[in-house]
PDB file of C-alpha atoms in Angstrom:
ATOM      1  CA  MET A   1     -12.555 -13.604  14.910  1.00  0.00           C
ATOM      2  CA  LYS A   2     -10.820 -10.426  13.845  1.00  0.00           C
ATOM      3  CA  LYS A   3      -8.841 -10.287  10.607  1.00  0.00           C
ATOM      4  CA  LEU A   4      -5.137 -10.219  11.420  1.00  0.00           C
ATOM      5  CA  LEU A   5      -3.266  -7.712   9.265  1.00  0.00           C
ATOM      6  CA  LEU A   6       0.423  -6.984   8.858  1.00  0.00           C
ATOM      7  CA  LEU A   7       0.983  -3.744   6.942  1.00  0.00           C
ATOM      8  CA  ASP A   8       4.050  -2.985   4.826  1.00  0.00           C
ATOM      9  CA  VAL A   9       4.149   0.705   3.887  1.00  0.00           C
ATOM     10  CA  ASP A  10       6.275   3.521   2.487  1.00  0.00           C
ATOM     11  CA  CYS A  11       4.220   5.916   4.546  1.00  0.00           C
ATOM     12  CA  GLY A  12       3.190   8.858   2.469  1.00  0.00           C
ATOM     13  CA  VAL A  13      -0.228  10.491   2.539  1.00  0.00           C
ATOM     14  CA  ASP A  14      -1.918   7.624   0.671  1.00  0.00           C
ATOM     15  CA  ASP A  15      -0.440   5.058   3.071  1.00  0.00           C
ATOM     16  CA  ALA A  16      -1.577   7.201   5.999  1.00  0.00           C
ATOM     17  CA  VAL A  17      -5.150   6.972   4.729  1.00  0.00           C
ATOM     18  CA  ALA A  18      -4.896   3.194   4.340  1.00  0.00           C
ATOM     19  CA  ILE A  19      -3.388   2.769   7.808  1.00  0.00           C
ATOM     20  CA  MET A  20      -6.149   4.862   9.361  1.00  0.00           C
ATOM     21  CA  ILE A  21      -8.790   2.767   7.581  1.00  0.00           C
ATOM     22  CA  ALA A  22      -7.337  -0.367   9.153  1.00  0.00           C
ATOM     23  CA  LEU A  23      -7.032   1.200  12.609  1.00  0.00           C
ATOM     24  CA  ALA A  24     -10.663   2.318  12.564  1.00  0.00           C
ATOM     25  CA  SER A  25     -12.081  -1.027  11.471  1.00  0.00           C
ATOM     26  CA  PRO A  26     -13.598  -3.019  14.358  1.00  0.00           C
ATOM     27  CA  SER A  27     -13.128  -6.263  12.397  1.00  0.00           C
ATOM     28  CA  VAL A  28      -9.341  -5.847  12.166  1.00  0.00           C
ATOM     29  CA  GLU A  29      -6.330  -6.286  14.420  1.00  0.00           C
ATOM     30  CA  VAL A  30      -3.140  -4.703  13.100  1.00  0.00           C
ATOM     31  CA  LEU A  31      -0.301  -6.899  14.336  1.00  0.00           C
ATOM     32  CA  GLY A  32       2.435  -4.536  13.222  1.00  0.00           C
ATOM     33  CA  ILE A  33       3.574  -2.118  10.534  1.00  0.00           C
ATOM     34  CA  THR A  34       6.801  -2.604   8.566  1.00  0.00           C
ATOM     35  CA  CYS A  35       8.323   0.328   6.706  1.00  0.00           C
ATOM     36  CA  CYS A  36      10.416   0.783   3.586  1.00  0.00           C
ATOM     37  CA  TYR A  37      11.668   3.672   1.473  1.00  0.00           C
ATOM     38  CA  GLY A  38       9.467   4.927  -1.375  1.00  0.00           C
ATOM     39  CA  ASN A  39       7.402   8.065  -0.943  1.00  0.00           C
ATOM     40  CA  SER A  40      10.408   9.434   0.941  1.00  0.00           C
ATOM     41  CA  LEU A  41      13.572   8.260   2.671  1.00  0.00           C
ATOM     42  CA  LEU A  42      13.191   5.347   5.094  1.00  0.00           C
ATOM     43  CA  GLU A  43      13.773   7.615   8.091  1.00  0.00           C
ATOM     44  CA  ASN A  44      10.843   9.771   7.002  1.00  0.00           C
ATOM     45  CA  THR A  45       8.474   6.929   6.135  1.00  0.00           C
ATOM     46  CA  SER A  46       9.203   5.316   9.513  1.00  0.00           C
ATOM     47  CA  ARG A  47       8.609   8.595  11.344  1.00  0.00           C
ATOM     48  CA  ASN A  48       5.452   9.217   9.321  1.00  0.00           C
ATOM     49  CA  THR A  49       4.044   5.856  10.394  1.00  0.00           C
ATOM     50  CA  LEU A  50       4.597   6.783  14.022  1.00  0.00           C
ATOM     51  CA  ARG A  51       2.915  10.148  13.393  1.00  0.00           C
ATOM     52  CA  VAL A  52      -0.180   8.422  12.012  1.00  0.00           C
ATOM     53  CA  LEU A  53      -0.336   6.055  14.978  1.00  0.00           C
ATOM     54  CA  HIS A  54       0.076   9.006  17.340  1.00  0.00           C
ATOM     55  CA  VAL A  55      -2.871  10.862  15.783  1.00  0.00           C
ATOM     56  CA  CYS A  56      -4.956   7.694  16.113  1.00  0.00           C
ATOM     57  CA  ASN A  57      -3.796   7.002  19.680  1.00  0.00           C
ATOM     58  CA  LYS A  58      -2.411   3.627  18.561  1.00  0.00           C
ATOM     59  CA  LEU A  59       1.296   3.925  19.359  1.00  0.00           C
ATOM     60  CA  LYS A  60       1.199   0.506  21.042  1.00  0.00           C
ATOM     61  CA  ILE A  61       1.183  -1.079  17.572  1.00  0.00           C
ATOM     62  CA  PRO A  62       4.813  -2.025  16.832  1.00  0.00           C
ATOM     63  CA  VAL A  63       6.558  -0.316  13.909  1.00  0.00           C
ATOM     64  CA  TYR A  64       9.607  -1.844  12.229  1.00  0.00           C
ATOM     65  CA  SER A  65      12.060  -0.104   9.931  1.00  0.00           C
ATOM     66  CA  GLY A  66      13.183  -2.088   6.880  1.00  0.00           C
ATOM     67  CA  ALA A  67      14.694  -1.622   3.440  1.00  0.00           C
ATOM     68  CA  SER A  68      16.197   1.788   2.707  1.00  0.00           C
ATOM     69  CA  ALA A  69      16.765   1.180  -1.015  1.00  0.00           C
ATOM     70  CA  ALA A  70      15.900  -1.178  -3.851  1.00  0.00           C
ATOM     71  CA  ILE A  71      17.508  -4.621  -3.994  1.00  0.00           C
ATOM     72  CA  LEU A  72      19.989  -3.438  -6.628  1.00  0.00           C
ATOM     73  CA  GLY A  73      20.459  -0.102  -4.888  1.00  0.00           C
ATOM     74  CA  GLY A  74      20.341   3.238  -6.633  1.00  0.00           C
ATOM     75  CA  PRO A  75      18.619   6.514  -5.736  1.00  0.00           C
ATOM     76  CA  LEU A  76      14.958   6.942  -4.873  1.00  0.00           C
ATOM     77  CA  LEU A  77      12.601   7.800  -7.690  1.00  0.00           C
ATOM     78  CA  ASP A  78      12.609  11.593  -7.465  1.00  0.00           C
ATOM     79  CA  GLU A  79       8.857  12.049  -7.357  1.00  0.00           C
ATOM     80  CA  PHE A  80       8.090  13.293  -3.828  1.00  0.00           C
ATOM     81  CA  TYR A  81       4.469  13.670  -4.884  1.00  0.00           C
ATOM     82  CA  TYR A  82       3.424  14.016  -1.253  1.00  0.00           C
ATOM     83  CA  GLY A  83       6.246  16.374  -0.338  1.00  0.00           C
ATOM     84  CA  LYS A  84       9.871  15.685   0.482  1.00  0.00           C
ATOM     85  CA  ASP A  85       8.955  14.122   3.835  1.00  0.00           C
ATOM     86  CA  GLY A  86       6.047  12.136   2.340  1.00  0.00           C
ATOM     87  CA  LEU A  87       3.408  13.765   4.549  1.00  0.00           C
ATOM     88  CA  GLY A  88       2.967  17.120   2.877  1.00  0.00           C
ATOM     89  CA  ASP A  89       5.949  18.829   4.541  1.00  0.00           C
ATOM     90  CA  VAL A  90       3.748  19.929   7.429  1.00  0.00           C
ATOM     91  CA  PRO A  91       5.770  20.756  10.576  1.00  0.00           C
ATOM     92  CA  ASP A  92       4.779  18.602  13.555  1.00  0.00           C
ATOM     93  CA  PRO A  93       6.586  19.447  16.798  1.00  0.00           C
ATOM     94  CA  GLN A  94       4.590  16.714  18.553  1.00  0.00           C
ATOM     95  CA  ALA A  95       5.792  13.969  16.192  1.00  0.00           C
ATOM     96  CA  PRO A  96       7.015  10.825  17.988  1.00  0.00           C
ATOM     97  CA  GLY A  97      10.731  10.153  17.826  1.00  0.00           C
ATOM     98  CA  LEU A  98      12.394   7.302  15.980  1.00  0.00           C
ATOM     99  CA  ASP A  99      13.335   5.839  19.363  1.00  0.00           C
ATOM    100  CA  LEU A 100       9.822   4.335  19.385  1.00  0.00           C
ATOM    101  CA  LEU A 101      10.697   2.060  16.473  1.00  0.00           C
ATOM    102  CA  GLN A 102      11.240  -1.607  17.283  1.00  0.00           C
ATOM    103  CA  LYS A 103      14.839  -2.796  17.210  1.00  0.00           C
ATOM    104  CA  GLU A 104      13.926  -5.823  15.087  1.00  0.00           C
ATOM    105  CA  HIS A 105      14.376  -5.355  11.327  1.00  0.00           C
ATOM    106  CA  ALA A 106      11.158  -5.257   9.293  1.00  0.00           C
ATOM    107  CA  VAL A 107      12.073  -8.327   7.234  1.00  0.00           C
ATOM    108  CA  LEU A 108      12.713 -10.398  10.345  1.00  0.00           C
ATOM    109  CA  ALA A 109       9.453  -9.129  11.843  1.00  0.00           C
ATOM    110  CA  ILE A 110       7.502 -10.291   8.778  1.00  0.00           C
ATOM    111  CA  LEU A 111       8.997 -13.777   9.100  1.00  0.00           C
ATOM    112  CA  ARG A 112       8.430 -13.971  12.853  1.00  0.00           C
ATOM    113  CA  ILE A 113       4.819 -12.790  12.748  1.00  0.00           C
ATOM    114  CA  ALA A 114       3.964 -15.201   9.938  1.00  0.00           C
ATOM    115  CA  ASN A 115       5.567 -18.062  11.870  1.00  0.00           C
ATOM    116  CA  GLU A 116       3.729 -17.190  15.069  1.00  0.00           C
ATOM    117  CA  ARG A 117       0.310 -17.305  13.392  1.00  0.00           C
ATOM    118  CA  PRO A 118       0.592 -19.627  10.393  1.00  0.00           C
ATOM    119  CA  GLY A 119      -2.255 -19.340   7.907  1.00  0.00           C
ATOM    120  CA  GLN A 120      -3.878 -16.452   9.772  1.00  0.00           C
ATOM    121  CA  VAL A 121      -2.084 -13.266   8.678  1.00  0.00           C
ATOM    122  CA  SER A 122      -3.001 -11.094   5.696  1.00  0.00           C
ATOM    123  CA  LEU A 123      -0.068  -9.014   4.473  1.00  0.00           C
ATOM    124  CA  VAL A 124      -1.043  -5.674   2.921  1.00  0.00           C
ATOM    125  CA  ALA A 125       1.710  -3.995   0.879  1.00  0.00           C
ATOM    126  CA  THR A 126       1.252  -0.396  -0.240  1.00  0.00           C
ATOM    127  CA  GLY A 127       4.830   0.571  -1.167  1.00  0.00           C
ATOM    128  CA  PRO A 128       7.801  -0.875  -3.056  1.00  0.00           C
ATOM    129  CA  LEU A 129       7.966  -4.632  -2.471  1.00  0.00           C
ATOM    130  CA  THR A 130      11.566  -4.780  -1.249  1.00  0.00           C
ATOM    131  CA  ASN A 131      10.791  -5.993   2.277  1.00  0.00           C
ATOM    132  CA  LEU A 132       8.529  -8.739   0.914  1.00  0.00           C
ATOM    133  CA  ALA A 133      11.140  -9.865  -1.607  1.00  0.00           C
ATOM    134  CA  LEU A 134      13.920 -10.001   0.986  1.00  0.00           C
ATOM    135  CA  ALA A 135      11.647 -11.934   3.354  1.00  0.00           C
ATOM    136  CA  VAL A 136      10.846 -14.680   0.836  1.00  0.00           C
ATOM    137  CA  LYS A 137      14.525 -14.974  -0.084  1.00  0.00           C
ATOM    138  CA  MET A 138      15.382 -15.471   3.592  1.00  0.00           C
ATOM    139  CA  ASP A 139      12.586 -18.019   4.026  1.00  0.00           C
ATOM    140  CA  PRO A 140      11.123 -19.474   0.807  1.00  0.00           C
ATOM    141  CA  SER A 141       8.384 -21.149   2.853  1.00  0.00           C
ATOM    142  CA  LEU A 142       6.961 -17.767   3.948  1.00  0.00           C
ATOM    143  CA  PRO A 143       4.112 -17.678   1.384  1.00  0.00           C
ATOM    144  CA  LYS A 144       2.791 -20.994   2.719  1.00  0.00           C
ATOM    145  CA  LYS A 145       2.483 -19.417   6.165  1.00  0.00           C
ATOM    146  CA  LEU A 146       0.520 -16.359   5.043  1.00  0.00           C
ATOM    147  CA  LYS A 147      -3.249 -16.357   4.597  1.00  0.00           C
ATOM    148  CA  ASN A 148      -3.013 -13.997   1.610  1.00  0.00           C
ATOM    149  CA  VAL A 149      -1.329 -10.856   0.287  1.00  0.00           C
ATOM    150  CA  PHE A 150      -2.917  -7.622  -0.943  1.00  0.00           C
ATOM    151  CA  ILE A 151      -0.763  -5.346  -3.107  1.00  0.00           C
ATOM    152  CA  MET A 152      -1.301  -1.835  -4.374  1.00  0.00           C
ATOM    153  CA  GLY A 153       0.917  -1.641  -7.420  1.00  0.00           C
ATOM    154  CA  GLY A 154       1.575  -2.640 -10.979  1.00  0.00           C
ATOM    155  CA  ASN A 155      -0.429  -1.993 -14.098  1.00  0.00           C
ATOM    156  CA  ILE A 156      -2.513  -4.115 -16.413  1.00  0.00           C
ATOM    157  CA  GLU A 157      -2.678  -1.910 -19.549  1.00  0.00           C
ATOM    158  CA  SER A 158       0.949  -0.658 -19.585  1.00  0.00           C
ATOM    159  CA  ARG A 159      -0.200   2.772 -18.398  1.00  0.00           C
ATOM    160  CA  GLY A 160       2.588   4.295 -16.353  1.00  0.00           C
ATOM    161  CA  ASN A 161       2.252   6.947 -13.668  1.00  0.00           C
ATOM    162  CA  THR A 162       6.025   7.310 -13.183  1.00  0.00           C
ATOM    163  CA  THR A 163       7.601   6.152 -16.442  1.00  0.00           C
ATOM    164  CA  VAL A 164       6.021   5.421 -19.811  1.00  0.00           C
ATOM    165  CA  CYS A 165       4.913   1.948 -18.698  1.00  0.00           C
ATOM    166  CA  GLY A 166       5.801   1.817 -14.995  1.00  0.00           C
ATOM    167  CA  GLU A 167       3.661   2.252 -11.874  1.00  0.00           C
ATOM    168  CA  PHE A 168       5.519   3.898  -8.968  1.00  0.00           C
ATOM    169  CA  ASN A 169       5.705   1.022  -6.464  1.00  0.00           C
ATOM    170  CA  PHE A 170       6.858  -1.557  -9.017  1.00  0.00           C
ATOM    171  CA  GLU A 171       9.146   0.883 -10.800  1.00  0.00           C
ATOM    172  CA  SER A 172      10.836   1.733  -7.485  1.00  0.00           C
ATOM    173  CA  ASP A 173      12.164  -1.844  -7.271  1.00  0.00           C
ATOM    174  CA  PRO A 174      11.375  -3.974 -10.343  1.00  0.00           C
ATOM    175  CA  GLU A 175      13.496  -6.897  -9.080  1.00  0.00           C
ATOM    176  CA  ALA A 176      11.538  -6.997  -5.824  1.00  0.00           C
ATOM    177  CA  ALA A 177       8.212  -6.926  -7.664  1.00  0.00           C
ATOM    178  CA  TYR A 178       9.453  -9.723  -9.945  1.00  0.00           C
ATOM    179  CA  ILE A 179      10.438 -11.868  -6.959  1.00  0.00           C
ATOM    180  CA  VAL A 180       7.142 -11.334  -5.148  1.00  0.00           C
ATOM    181  CA  LEU A 181       4.936 -12.038  -8.163  1.00  0.00           C
ATOM    182  CA  ASN A 182       6.880 -15.171  -9.027  1.00  0.00           C
ATOM    183  CA  GLU A 183       7.590 -16.622  -5.571  1.00  0.00           C
ATOM    184  CA  TYR A 184       4.537 -15.788  -3.442  1.00  0.00           C
ATOM    185  CA  THR A 185       2.322 -18.801  -3.994  1.00  0.00           C
ATOM    186  CA  CYS A 186      -0.360 -17.854  -1.459  1.00  0.00           C
ATOM    187  CA  PRO A 187      -3.440 -16.003  -2.794  1.00  0.00           C
ATOM    188  CA  VAL A 188      -2.243 -12.597  -4.036  1.00  0.00           C
ATOM    189  CA  TYR A 189      -4.693  -9.790  -4.815  1.00  0.00           C
ATOM    190  CA  ILE A 190      -3.519  -6.796  -6.845  1.00  0.00           C
ATOM    191  CA  ALA A 191      -5.052  -3.322  -6.950  1.00  0.00           C
ATOM    192  CA  SER A 192      -3.418  -2.010 -10.120  1.00  0.00           C
ATOM    193  CA  TRP A 193      -3.055   1.601 -11.168  1.00  0.00           C
ATOM    194  CA  GLU A 194      -5.639   1.227 -13.938  1.00  0.00           C
ATOM    195  CA  PHE A 195      -8.145  -0.478 -11.630  1.00  0.00           C
ATOM    196  CA  ILE A 196      -7.942   2.429  -9.204  1.00  0.00           C
ATOM    197  CA  CYS A 197      -8.221   5.005 -11.993  1.00  0.00           C
ATOM    198  CA  SER A 198     -11.351   3.240 -13.245  1.00  0.00           C
ATOM    199  CA  CYS A 199     -13.009   3.423  -9.802  1.00  0.00           C
ATOM    200  CA  PRO A 200     -12.473   7.022  -8.640  1.00  0.00           C
ATOM    201  CA  LEU A 201     -14.224   9.021  -5.957  1.00  0.00           C
ATOM    202  CA  SER A 202     -15.906  12.385  -6.425  1.00  0.00           C
ATOM    203  CA  TRP A 203     -14.524  15.690  -5.218  1.00  0.00           C
ATOM    204  CA  GLU A 204     -17.837  16.178  -3.415  1.00  0.00           C
ATOM    205  CA  PHE A 205     -17.047  13.102  -1.364  1.00  0.00           C
ATOM    206  CA  TYR A 206     -13.479  14.288  -0.736  1.00  0.00           C
ATOM    207  CA  HIS A 207     -14.668  17.586   0.728  1.00  0.00           C
ATOM    208  CA  GLU A 208     -17.290  15.871   2.899  1.00  0.00           C
ATOM    209  CA  TRP A 209     -14.665  13.383   4.091  1.00  0.00           C
ATOM    210  CA  ILE A 210     -11.860  15.835   4.782  1.00  0.00           C
ATOM    211  CA  ASN A 211     -14.040  18.461   6.491  1.00  0.00           C
ATOM    212  CA  GLN A 212     -15.308  16.264   9.292  1.00  0.00           C
ATOM    213  CA  ASN A 213     -14.862  18.124  12.560  1.00  0.00           C
ATOM    214  CA  THR A 214     -12.350  15.740  14.157  1.00  0.00           C
ATOM    215  CA  GLU A 215      -8.646  15.814  14.975  1.00  0.00           C
ATOM    216  CA  LYS A 216      -8.000  13.019  12.478  1.00  0.00           C
ATOM    217  CA  ALA A 217      -9.715  14.948   9.695  1.00  0.00           C
ATOM    218  CA  LYS A 218      -7.784  18.112  10.535  1.00  0.00           C
ATOM    219  CA  PHE A 219      -4.548  16.115  10.381  1.00  0.00           C
ATOM    220  CA  MET A 220      -5.516  14.590   7.041  1.00  0.00           C
ATOM    221  CA  LYS A 221      -6.488  17.962   5.580  1.00  0.00           C
ATOM    222  CA  LYS A 222      -3.080  19.404   6.493  1.00  0.00           C
ATOM    223  CA  ILE A 223      -1.018  16.565   5.046  1.00  0.00           C
ATOM    224  CA  TYR A 224      -3.146  16.325   1.875  1.00  0.00           C
ATOM    225  CA  ALA A 225      -2.865  20.037   1.014  1.00  0.00           C
ATOM    226  CA  HIS A 226       0.467  19.652  -0.820  1.00  0.00           C
ATOM    227  CA  SER A 227      -0.704  16.947  -3.236  1.00  0.00           C
ATOM    228  CA  ILE A 228      -4.299  18.119  -3.638  1.00  0.00           C
ATOM    229  CA  ALA A 229      -2.969  21.375  -5.064  1.00  0.00           C
ATOM    230  CA  LYS A 230      -1.426  19.308  -7.880  1.00  0.00           C
ATOM    231  CA  CYS A 231      -4.533  17.352  -8.832  1.00  0.00           C
ATOM    232  CA  GLU A 232      -7.479  19.698  -8.297  1.00  0.00           C
ATOM    233  CA  HIS A 233      -7.779  19.989 -12.089  1.00  0.00           C
ATOM    234  CA  GLU A 234      -8.487  16.249 -12.310  1.00  0.00           C
ATOM    235  CA  SER A 235     -12.130  15.250 -12.700  1.00  0.00           C
ATOM    236  CA  HIS A 236     -12.038  12.803  -9.787  1.00  0.00           C
ATOM    237  CA  PHE A 237     -10.236  12.063  -6.517  1.00  0.00           C
ATOM    238  CA  ILE A 238      -8.330   8.825  -5.834  1.00  0.00           C
ATOM    239  CA  THR A 239      -6.409   7.600  -2.816  1.00  0.00           C
ATOM    240  CA  CYS A 240      -4.572   4.593  -4.182  1.00  0.00           C
ATOM    241  CA  ASP A 241      -3.511   2.535  -1.176  1.00  0.00           C
ATOM    242  CA  SER A 242      -7.015   2.549   0.298  1.00  0.00           C
ATOM    243  CA  TYR A 243      -8.226   0.121  -2.366  1.00  0.00           C
ATOM    244  CA  ALA A 244      -5.820  -2.627  -1.344  1.00  0.00           C
ATOM    245  CA  MET A 245      -6.618  -2.031   2.325  1.00  0.00           C
ATOM    246  CA  ALA A 246     -10.377  -2.095   1.714  1.00  0.00           C
ATOM    247  CA  ALA A 247     -10.004  -5.411  -0.118  1.00  0.00           C
ATOM    248  CA  ALA A 248      -8.099  -6.897   2.826  1.00  0.00           C
ATOM    249  CA  ILE A 249     -10.689  -5.714   5.344  1.00  0.00           C
ATOM    250  CA  ASP A 250     -13.955  -6.415   3.513  1.00  0.00           C
ATOM    251  CA  GLU A 251     -14.148  -9.460   1.254  1.00  0.00           C
ATOM    252  CA  ASN A 252     -17.240  -7.930  -0.384  1.00  0.00           C
ATOM    253  CA  PHE A 253     -15.490  -4.712  -1.441  1.00  0.00           C
ATOM    254  CA  VAL A 254     -14.053  -6.191  -4.645  1.00  0.00           C
ATOM    255  CA  THR A 255     -16.913  -7.388  -6.834  1.00  0.00           C
ATOM    256  CA  GLU A 256     -14.924  -8.795  -9.754  1.00  0.00           C
ATOM    257  CA  VAL A 257     -11.444 -10.295 -10.040  1.00  0.00           C
ATOM    258  CA  THR A 258      -9.545 -11.972 -12.858  1.00  0.00           C
ATOM    259  CA  PRO A 259      -7.190 -14.836 -11.978  1.00  0.00           C
ATOM    260  CA  VAL A 260      -4.185 -14.621 -14.292  1.00  0.00           C
ATOM    261  CA  GLY A 261      -0.453 -15.231 -14.431  1.00  0.00           C
ATOM    262  CA  VAL A 262       1.748 -12.155 -14.090  1.00  0.00           C
ATOM    263  CA  THR A 263       5.407 -11.233 -13.994  1.00  0.00           C
ATOM    264  CA  VAL A 264       7.516  -8.063 -14.247  1.00  0.00           C
ATOM    265  CA  GLU A 265       9.637  -6.822 -17.145  1.00  0.00           C
ATOM    266  CA  LEU A 266      13.223  -6.193 -16.005  1.00  0.00           C
ATOM    267  CA  ARG A 267      15.155  -5.371 -19.177  1.00  0.00           C
ATOM    268  CA  GLY A 268      13.042  -3.234 -21.507  1.00  0.00           C
ATOM    269  CA  SER A 269      14.341   0.261 -22.201  1.00  0.00           C
ATOM    270  CA  LEU A 270      10.788   1.649 -21.991  1.00  0.00           C
ATOM    271  CA  THR A 271       9.031  -1.147 -20.101  1.00  0.00           C
ATOM    272  CA  ARG A 272      11.319  -1.926 -17.130  1.00  0.00           C
ATOM    273  CA  GLY A 273       9.149  -2.278 -14.027  1.00  0.00           C
ATOM    274  CA  MET A 274       5.953  -2.882 -15.996  1.00  0.00           C
ATOM    275  CA  MET A 275       3.719  -5.685 -14.750  1.00  0.00           C
ATOM    276  CA  VAL A 276       3.257  -8.170 -17.583  1.00  0.00           C
ATOM    277  CA  VAL A 277      -0.196  -9.756 -17.581  1.00  0.00           C
ATOM    278  CA  ASP A 278      -0.334 -13.131 -19.344  1.00  0.00           C
ATOM    279  CA  TRP A 279      -3.896 -12.829 -20.642  1.00  0.00           C
ATOM    280  CA  SER A 280      -3.458 -15.742 -23.078  1.00  0.00           C
ATOM    281  CA  ASP A 281      -1.674 -18.040 -20.563  1.00  0.00           C
ATOM    282  CA  LYS A 282       1.478 -18.417 -22.654  1.00  0.00           C
ATOM    283  CA  LEU A 283       3.641 -18.532 -19.510  1.00  0.00           C
ATOM    284  CA  LYS A 284       1.626 -21.461 -18.114  1.00  0.00           C
ATOM    285  CA  LYS A 285       2.054 -20.181 -14.564  1.00  0.00           C
ATOM    286  CA  GLU A 286       0.502 -22.294 -11.826  1.00  0.00           C
ATOM    287  CA  ASN A 287       0.313 -19.529  -9.235  1.00  0.00           C
ATOM    288  CA  LYS A 288      -2.160 -17.066 -10.696  1.00  0.00           C
ATOM    289  CA  VAL A 289      -2.815 -13.740  -8.967  1.00  0.00           C
ATOM    290  CA  PHE A 290      -6.225 -12.150  -8.562  1.00  0.00           C
ATOM    291  CA  ILE A 291      -6.367  -8.825 -10.387  1.00  0.00           C
ATOM    292  CA  MET A 292      -9.099  -6.553  -9.057  1.00  0.00           C
ATOM    293  CA  ARG A 293     -11.423  -5.304 -11.806  1.00  0.00           C
ATOM    294  CA  LYS A 294     -14.532  -3.838 -10.126  1.00  0.00           C
ATOM    295  CA  CYS A 295     -15.444  -2.741  -6.619  1.00  0.00           C
ATOM    296  CA  ASP A 296     -18.204  -1.355  -4.405  1.00  0.00           C
ATOM    297  CA  LEU A 297     -17.272   2.290  -3.954  1.00  0.00           C
ATOM    298  CA  MET A 298     -19.923   2.840  -1.282  1.00  0.00           C
ATOM    299  CA  LYS A 299     -18.049   0.400   0.942  1.00  0.00           C
ATOM    300  CA  LEU A 300     -14.826   2.320   0.372  1.00  0.00           C
ATOM    301  CA  GLU A 301     -16.537   5.599   1.190  1.00  0.00           C
ATOM    302  CA  THR A 302     -17.885   4.101   4.424  1.00  0.00           C
ATOM    303  CA  LEU A 303     -14.409   2.908   5.444  1.00  0.00           C
ATOM    304  CA  LEU A 304     -12.872   6.283   4.599  1.00  0.00           C
ATOM    305  CA  MET A 305     -15.460   8.218   6.576  1.00  0.00           C
ATOM    306  CA  ALA A 306     -14.994   5.973   9.608  1.00  0.00           C
ATOM    307  CA  ALA A 307     -11.217   6.392   9.406  1.00  0.00           C
ATOM    308  CA  LEU A 308     -11.437  10.100  10.245  1.00  0.00           C
ATOM    309  CA  LYS A 309     -14.154   9.994  12.907  1.00  0.00           C
TER     310      LYS A 309
END
């Protein structure tokens, strides 16, 4: 039996890598991809998803456009780490048009797919959690119908990569992250910012990976050029969303997890959007999440290499 995955992305370069990992895995069937704003405007993240599927010859996988802003509204976080379009600002005259998007809204698609295959679908979220939050508000029974959820986002040591204490995906929509962490009662696995930073890849691996002589690798090299120029001084290479995807695909990838109650700070002047980890169980939460602590990097490297073959 193949693992059934539903992907929710804000398709920037890191999401593109994660999507390609899933598409290349023989043990996985991707039922659909839902899109939200985040790494760029919704129009761009939706188009980027279609571009990735086009490169992988997988345009039959349905793509759904969803939330264009946070639950409380407001502008996008002005990061554009992966370029203004989210995919390195590389011109692509062959890019598929938005007419290939499904007419159904992403939130409705999440609910329908979960209802069609109760207890079978793993939801992998690699962007702001707005679509997931709206879905559970429309149908509070949704978490009972999902097999599990894998999230790239949040932080466990208050180390921010966007604000002082905020990780990008959670900081983009703190209310959505709060809703998801408090209302999704199915097993939830979190690849936090600090976990990923503690399990980096080498630049030697990056160059071996990106210089494979394939069309997928050439595509990846082009879209990564913008952001790699910013981080070449770093001692290691990380591709954040791949960790959550690897965990969803291979149950042996994560070698240590900590079950713990979590929530999200909504009001702090310096801590808004920070994931609060209740290490001492003062909140007495019944639905604990599983925070990833250690992983098998060789398995990740194998998945990444296969993604660009």
